[in-house]
XYZ file of C-alpha atoms in Angstrom:
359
model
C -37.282 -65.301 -50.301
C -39.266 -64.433 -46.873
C -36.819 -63.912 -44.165
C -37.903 -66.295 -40.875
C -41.577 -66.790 -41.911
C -43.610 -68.706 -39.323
C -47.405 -70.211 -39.502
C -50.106 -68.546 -37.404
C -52.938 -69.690 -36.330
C -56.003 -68.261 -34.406
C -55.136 -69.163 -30.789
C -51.005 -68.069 -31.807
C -51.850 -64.344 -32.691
C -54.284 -64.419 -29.805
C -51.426 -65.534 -27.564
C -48.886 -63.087 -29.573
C -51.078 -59.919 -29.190
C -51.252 -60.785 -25.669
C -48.071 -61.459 -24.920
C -46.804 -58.340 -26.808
C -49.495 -56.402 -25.012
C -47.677 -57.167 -21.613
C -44.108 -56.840 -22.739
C -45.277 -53.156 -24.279
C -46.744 -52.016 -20.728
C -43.029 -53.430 -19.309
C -41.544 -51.651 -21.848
C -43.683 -48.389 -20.839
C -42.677 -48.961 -16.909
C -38.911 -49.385 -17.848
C -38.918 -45.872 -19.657
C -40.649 -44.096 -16.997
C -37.627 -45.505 -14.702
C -34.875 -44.495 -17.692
C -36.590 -40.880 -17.715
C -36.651 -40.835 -13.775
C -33.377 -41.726 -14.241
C -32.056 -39.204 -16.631
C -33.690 -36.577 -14.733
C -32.029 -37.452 -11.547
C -28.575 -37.014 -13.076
C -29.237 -34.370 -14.825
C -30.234 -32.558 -11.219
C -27.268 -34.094 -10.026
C -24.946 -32.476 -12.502
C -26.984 -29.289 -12.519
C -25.802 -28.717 -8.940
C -22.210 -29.510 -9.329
C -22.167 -27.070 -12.357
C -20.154 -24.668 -10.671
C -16.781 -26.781 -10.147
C -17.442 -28.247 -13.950
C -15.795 -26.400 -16.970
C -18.211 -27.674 -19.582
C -21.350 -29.676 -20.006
C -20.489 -31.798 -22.591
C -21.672 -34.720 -19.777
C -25.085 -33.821 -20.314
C -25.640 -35.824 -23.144
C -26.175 -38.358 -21.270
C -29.004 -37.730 -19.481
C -30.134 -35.664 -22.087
C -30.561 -38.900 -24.032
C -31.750 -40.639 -21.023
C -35.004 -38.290 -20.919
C -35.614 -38.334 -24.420
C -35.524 -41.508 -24.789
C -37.227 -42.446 -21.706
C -40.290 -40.613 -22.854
C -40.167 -41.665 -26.632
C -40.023 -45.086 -25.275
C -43.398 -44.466 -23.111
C -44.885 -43.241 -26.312
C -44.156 -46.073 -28.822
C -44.761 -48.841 -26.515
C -47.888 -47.075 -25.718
C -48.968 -47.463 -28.844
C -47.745 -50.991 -29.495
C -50.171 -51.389 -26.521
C -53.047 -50.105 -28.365
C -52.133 -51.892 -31.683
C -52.139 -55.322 -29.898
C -55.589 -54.814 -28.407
C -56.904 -53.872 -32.228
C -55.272 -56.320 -34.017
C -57.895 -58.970 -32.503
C -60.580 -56.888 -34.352
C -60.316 -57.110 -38.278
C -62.185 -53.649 -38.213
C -60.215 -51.612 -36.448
C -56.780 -52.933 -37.060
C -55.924 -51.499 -40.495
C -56.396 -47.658 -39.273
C -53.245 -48.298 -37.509
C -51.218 -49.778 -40.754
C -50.499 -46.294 -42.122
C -48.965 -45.285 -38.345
C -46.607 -48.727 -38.286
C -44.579 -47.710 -41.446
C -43.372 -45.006 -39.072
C -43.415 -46.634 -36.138
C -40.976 -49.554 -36.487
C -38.144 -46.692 -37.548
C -38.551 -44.823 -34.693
C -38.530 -48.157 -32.428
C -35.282 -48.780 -33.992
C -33.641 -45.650 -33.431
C -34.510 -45.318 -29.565
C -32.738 -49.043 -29.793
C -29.735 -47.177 -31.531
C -29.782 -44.035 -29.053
C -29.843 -46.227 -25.784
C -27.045 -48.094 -26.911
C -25.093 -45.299 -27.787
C -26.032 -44.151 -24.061
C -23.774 -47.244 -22.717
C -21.234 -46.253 -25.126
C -20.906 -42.723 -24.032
C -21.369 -43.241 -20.670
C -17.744 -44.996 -20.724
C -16.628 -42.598 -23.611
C -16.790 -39.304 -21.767
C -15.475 -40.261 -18.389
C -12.459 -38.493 -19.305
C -13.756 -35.233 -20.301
C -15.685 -35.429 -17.014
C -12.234 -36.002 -15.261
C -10.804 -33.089 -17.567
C -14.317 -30.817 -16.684
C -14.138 -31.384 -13.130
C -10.183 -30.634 -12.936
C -10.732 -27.187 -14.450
C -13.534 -26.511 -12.476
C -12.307 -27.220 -9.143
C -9.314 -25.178 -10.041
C -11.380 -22.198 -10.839
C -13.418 -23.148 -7.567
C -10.389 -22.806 -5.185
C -8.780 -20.228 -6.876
C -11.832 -18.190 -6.252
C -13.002 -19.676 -3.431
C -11.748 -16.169 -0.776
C -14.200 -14.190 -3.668
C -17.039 -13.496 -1.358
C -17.560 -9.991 -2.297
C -17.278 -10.637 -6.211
C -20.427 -10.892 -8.003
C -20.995 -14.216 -9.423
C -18.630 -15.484 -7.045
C -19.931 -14.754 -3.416
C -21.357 -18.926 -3.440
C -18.032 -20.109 -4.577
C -16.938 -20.387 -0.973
C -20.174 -21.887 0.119
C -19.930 -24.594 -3.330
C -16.296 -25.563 -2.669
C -16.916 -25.891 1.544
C -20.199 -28.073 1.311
C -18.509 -30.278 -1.699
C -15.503 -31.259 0.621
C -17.963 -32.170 3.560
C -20.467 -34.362 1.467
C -17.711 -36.137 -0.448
C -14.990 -36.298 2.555
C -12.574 -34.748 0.096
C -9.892 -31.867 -0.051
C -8.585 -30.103 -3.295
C -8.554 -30.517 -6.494
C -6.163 -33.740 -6.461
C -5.365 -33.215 -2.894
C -4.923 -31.388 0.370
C -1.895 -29.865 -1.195
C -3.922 -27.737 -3.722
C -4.746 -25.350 -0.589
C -0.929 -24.329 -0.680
C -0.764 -23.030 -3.957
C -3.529 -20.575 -4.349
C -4.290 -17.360 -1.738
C -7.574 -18.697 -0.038
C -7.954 -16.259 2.426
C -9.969 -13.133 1.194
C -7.621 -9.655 1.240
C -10.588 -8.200 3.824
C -9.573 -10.427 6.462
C -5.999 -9.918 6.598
C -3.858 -7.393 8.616
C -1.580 -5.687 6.464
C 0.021 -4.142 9.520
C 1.247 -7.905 11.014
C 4.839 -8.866 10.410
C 3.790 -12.460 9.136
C 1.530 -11.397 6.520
C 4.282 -8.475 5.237
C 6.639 -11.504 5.112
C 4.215 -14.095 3.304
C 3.573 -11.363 0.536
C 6.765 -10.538 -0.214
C 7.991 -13.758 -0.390
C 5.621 -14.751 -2.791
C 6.482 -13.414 -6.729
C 2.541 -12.354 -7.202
C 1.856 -10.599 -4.089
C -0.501 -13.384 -2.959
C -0.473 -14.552 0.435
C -0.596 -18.404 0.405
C -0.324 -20.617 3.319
C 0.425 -24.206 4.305
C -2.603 -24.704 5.522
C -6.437 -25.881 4.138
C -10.402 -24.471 4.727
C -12.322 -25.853 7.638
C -14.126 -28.513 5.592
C -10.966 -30.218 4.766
C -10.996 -31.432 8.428
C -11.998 -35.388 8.949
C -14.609 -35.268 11.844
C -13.482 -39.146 12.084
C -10.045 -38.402 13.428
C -9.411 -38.801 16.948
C -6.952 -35.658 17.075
C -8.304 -31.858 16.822
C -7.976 -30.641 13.615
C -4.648 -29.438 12.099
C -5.249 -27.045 9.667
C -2.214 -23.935 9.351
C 1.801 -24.585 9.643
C 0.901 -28.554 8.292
C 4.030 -28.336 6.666
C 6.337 -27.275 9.989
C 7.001 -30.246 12.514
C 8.182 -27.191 15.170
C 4.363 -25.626 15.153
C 2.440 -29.103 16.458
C 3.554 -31.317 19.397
C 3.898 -34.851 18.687
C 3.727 -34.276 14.814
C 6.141 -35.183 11.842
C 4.771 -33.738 8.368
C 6.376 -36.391 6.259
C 4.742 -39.678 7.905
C 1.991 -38.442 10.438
C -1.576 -39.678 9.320
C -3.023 -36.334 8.681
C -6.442 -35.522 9.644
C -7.801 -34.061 6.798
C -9.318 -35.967 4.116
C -6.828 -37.656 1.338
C -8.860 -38.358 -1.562
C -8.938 -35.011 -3.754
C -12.858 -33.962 -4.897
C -12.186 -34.690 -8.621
C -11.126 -38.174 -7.757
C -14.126 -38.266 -5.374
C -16.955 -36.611 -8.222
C -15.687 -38.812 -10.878
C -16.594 -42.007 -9.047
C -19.959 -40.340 -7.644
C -20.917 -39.480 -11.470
C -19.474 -42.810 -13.278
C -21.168 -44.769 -10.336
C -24.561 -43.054 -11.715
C -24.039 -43.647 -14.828
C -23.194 -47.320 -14.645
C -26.109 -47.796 -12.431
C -28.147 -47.255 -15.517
C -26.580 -49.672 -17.534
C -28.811 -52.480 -16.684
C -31.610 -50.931 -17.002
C -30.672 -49.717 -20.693
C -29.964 -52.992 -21.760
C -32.785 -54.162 -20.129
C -34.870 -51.743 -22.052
C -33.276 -52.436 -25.133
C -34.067 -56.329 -25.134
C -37.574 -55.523 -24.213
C -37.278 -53.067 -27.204
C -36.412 -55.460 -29.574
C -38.530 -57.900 -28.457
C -41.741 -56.026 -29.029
C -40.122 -54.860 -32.742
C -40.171 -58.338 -33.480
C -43.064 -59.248 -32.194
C -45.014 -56.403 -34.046
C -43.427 -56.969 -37.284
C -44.845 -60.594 -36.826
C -47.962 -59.541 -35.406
C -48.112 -57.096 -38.351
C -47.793 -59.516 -41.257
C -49.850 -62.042 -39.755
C -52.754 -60.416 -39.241
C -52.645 -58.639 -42.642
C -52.402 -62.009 -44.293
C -55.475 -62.821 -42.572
C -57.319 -59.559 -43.512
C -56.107 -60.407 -47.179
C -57.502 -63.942 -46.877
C -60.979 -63.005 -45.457
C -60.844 -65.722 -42.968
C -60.279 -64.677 -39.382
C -60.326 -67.930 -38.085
C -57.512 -69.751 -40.653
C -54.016 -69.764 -40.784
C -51.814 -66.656 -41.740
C -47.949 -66.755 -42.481
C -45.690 -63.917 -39.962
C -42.570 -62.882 -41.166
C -39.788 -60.363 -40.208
C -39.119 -59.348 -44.295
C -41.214 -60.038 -47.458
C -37.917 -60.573 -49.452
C -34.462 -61.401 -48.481
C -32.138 -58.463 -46.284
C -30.346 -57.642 -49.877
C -33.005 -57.721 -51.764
C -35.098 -55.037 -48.971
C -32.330 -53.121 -48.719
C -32.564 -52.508 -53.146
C -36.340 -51.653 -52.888
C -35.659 -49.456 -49.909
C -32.654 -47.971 -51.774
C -35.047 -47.650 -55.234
C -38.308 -45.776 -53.180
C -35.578 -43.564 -51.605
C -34.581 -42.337 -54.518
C -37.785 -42.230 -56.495
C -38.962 -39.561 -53.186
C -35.479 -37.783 -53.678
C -36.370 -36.865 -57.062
C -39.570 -36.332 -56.923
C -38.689 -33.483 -54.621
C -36.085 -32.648 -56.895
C -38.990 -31.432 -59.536
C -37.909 -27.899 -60.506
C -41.581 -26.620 -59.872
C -40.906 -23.474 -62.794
C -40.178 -26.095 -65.092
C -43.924 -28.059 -64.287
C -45.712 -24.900 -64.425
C -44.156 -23.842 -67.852
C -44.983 -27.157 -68.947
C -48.956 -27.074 -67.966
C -49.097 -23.976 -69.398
C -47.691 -25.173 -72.874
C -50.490 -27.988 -72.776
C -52.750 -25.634 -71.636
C -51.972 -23.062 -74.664
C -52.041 -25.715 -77.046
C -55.743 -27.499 -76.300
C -56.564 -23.746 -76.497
C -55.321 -23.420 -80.170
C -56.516 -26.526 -80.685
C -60.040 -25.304 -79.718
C -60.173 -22.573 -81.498
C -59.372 -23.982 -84.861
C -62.046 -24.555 -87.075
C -63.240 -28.127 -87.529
C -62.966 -29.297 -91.158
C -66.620 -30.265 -92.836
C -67.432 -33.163 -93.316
């Protein structure tokens, strides 16, 4: 039984190959923009790899490249096969490269979709990455003079001012960790004594935050040491003054930033993958249409197109049957077929050398 056959004439694979030819350069265009796209968040995630425990995000665009360029390759070449199949003598050189061809067309389907799928899948290890991360950032944030630290200061103070966040979850993260660098603090002052011995680990914490915590949009200088003491700013209650420092903590802020890229390149995935499958089944068509016509002889008569020769079951056997028939073929113990040849080979020698009986 031939799955969804359909009649063919001249002017129909004319207007197929041409059609095809046009979706195939779309096709091209959309994965140049998918591997623009991967490459831009993969920058993007490059230079937030400091506050980020693990990089188990970058599959994503990982994928996105990859598949962005094997998409400009194969429709490339579904290009060039719809220009030749209008020539009976140069279409069949590309029959050999189509057996691979549709495969590989149908995995980049199968890897953009499972782009959309992980894109919503990781968000929360990119919540848990980024939690981690910016913990490690703040706690080592007053690390100037530590090598492979000294930047952390820089990371964590340009991250608050380009997101308009504070902390991990919140301004309040500031409070539990010693920010301030041991270098810049006078052990002979009375308040620091008093701050480190309160404290069970010797550290010297404060209520207060960094500089970039501060929101440049509040009317009211910036508060940034005794936030949690009403007595040390006129005019101020702790518990229900509008503070001016941002609210929104950076892994809040760098979650929505990254899913916001990522969903951005939804549409254009599925867009690419219903151009994808579009030209598949337009090839396969194409395809079977025009080798009907090269088995006919006549260029100018009908020719049937069809997605499958036989039914889906019924493919599925013979593909089952050739897979097989190539797994043990490689399966040949190749000591075993030499000691056979050189059995036969032995024997037509005895059989050689035997004297022929007269006649």
């Amino acid at each position: 039984m031939v799955l969804l056959k359909i009649k063919f004439t001249q002017q129909r694979r004319v207007h197929l190959a041409q059609g095809l030819w046009l979706l195939s350069w779309t096709a091209v265009i959309w994965g140049a923009i998918i591997f623009c796209l991967g490459v831009y968040l993969k920058m993007e995630l490059l230079r937030r790899d400091e506050v980020m425990d693990n990089t188990e995000i970058h599959v994503v665009p990982n994928i996105l490249i990859i598949v962005g360029l094997a998409s400009i390759g194969t429709n490339w070449v579904a290009s060039c096969v719809c220009q030749d199949s209008l020539d009976a003598t140069r279409f069949p050189r590309w029959k050999v490269l189509l057996l691979g061809w549709f495969p590989v067309a149908a995995v980049l389907c199968c890897l953009l979709i499972s782009v959309v799928v992980l894109s919503f899948a990781l968000q929360g290890r990119l919540e848990e990455s980024l939690k981690v991360g910016l913990r490690n950032g703040i706690r080592f944030y007053k690390d100037t003079d530590v090598p492979g630290r000294c930047y952390q200061k820089e990371t964590i103070d340009r991250l608050q001012m380009e997101f308009r966040c504070c902390g991990n979850n919140n301004f309040k993260d500031w409070f539990e960790v010693q920010w301030v660098s041991s270098r810049y603090l006078n052990f002979t002052s009375k308040d620091v004594k008093d701050r480190i011995r309160s404290n069970v680990d010797g550290r010297y914490l404060l209520d207060g935050v960094p500089f970039s915590c501060c929101n440049p949009s509040s009317p009211r200088p910036c508060l940034r040491y005794t936030l949690t003491d009403n007595n040390a700013h006129f005019n101020y209650e702790y518990q229900s003054e509008e503070l001016n420092l941002y609210s929104r903590g950076c892994r809040q802020a760098l979650t929505d930033y990254y899913m916001e890229l990522m969903n951005s390149t939804g549409p254009g995935v599925l867009s690419v993958i219903l151009i994808q499958m579009s030209v598949i089944l337009g090839m396969r068509y194409l395809q079977t249409a025009v080798e009907g016509i090269m088995a006919l002889e006549d260029p100018e008569g009908e020719s049937d197109g069809f997605l499958l020769e036989k039914g889906v079951k019924e493919t599925m056997e013979d593909l089952k049957v050739k897979a097989l028939i190539m797994l043990q073929f490689r399966l040949v113990d190749p000591i075993a077929t030499e000691g056979s040849s050189e059995d036969a080979d032995l024997e037509k020698a005895e059989k050689e050398a035997s004297p022929t009986p007269a006649s």
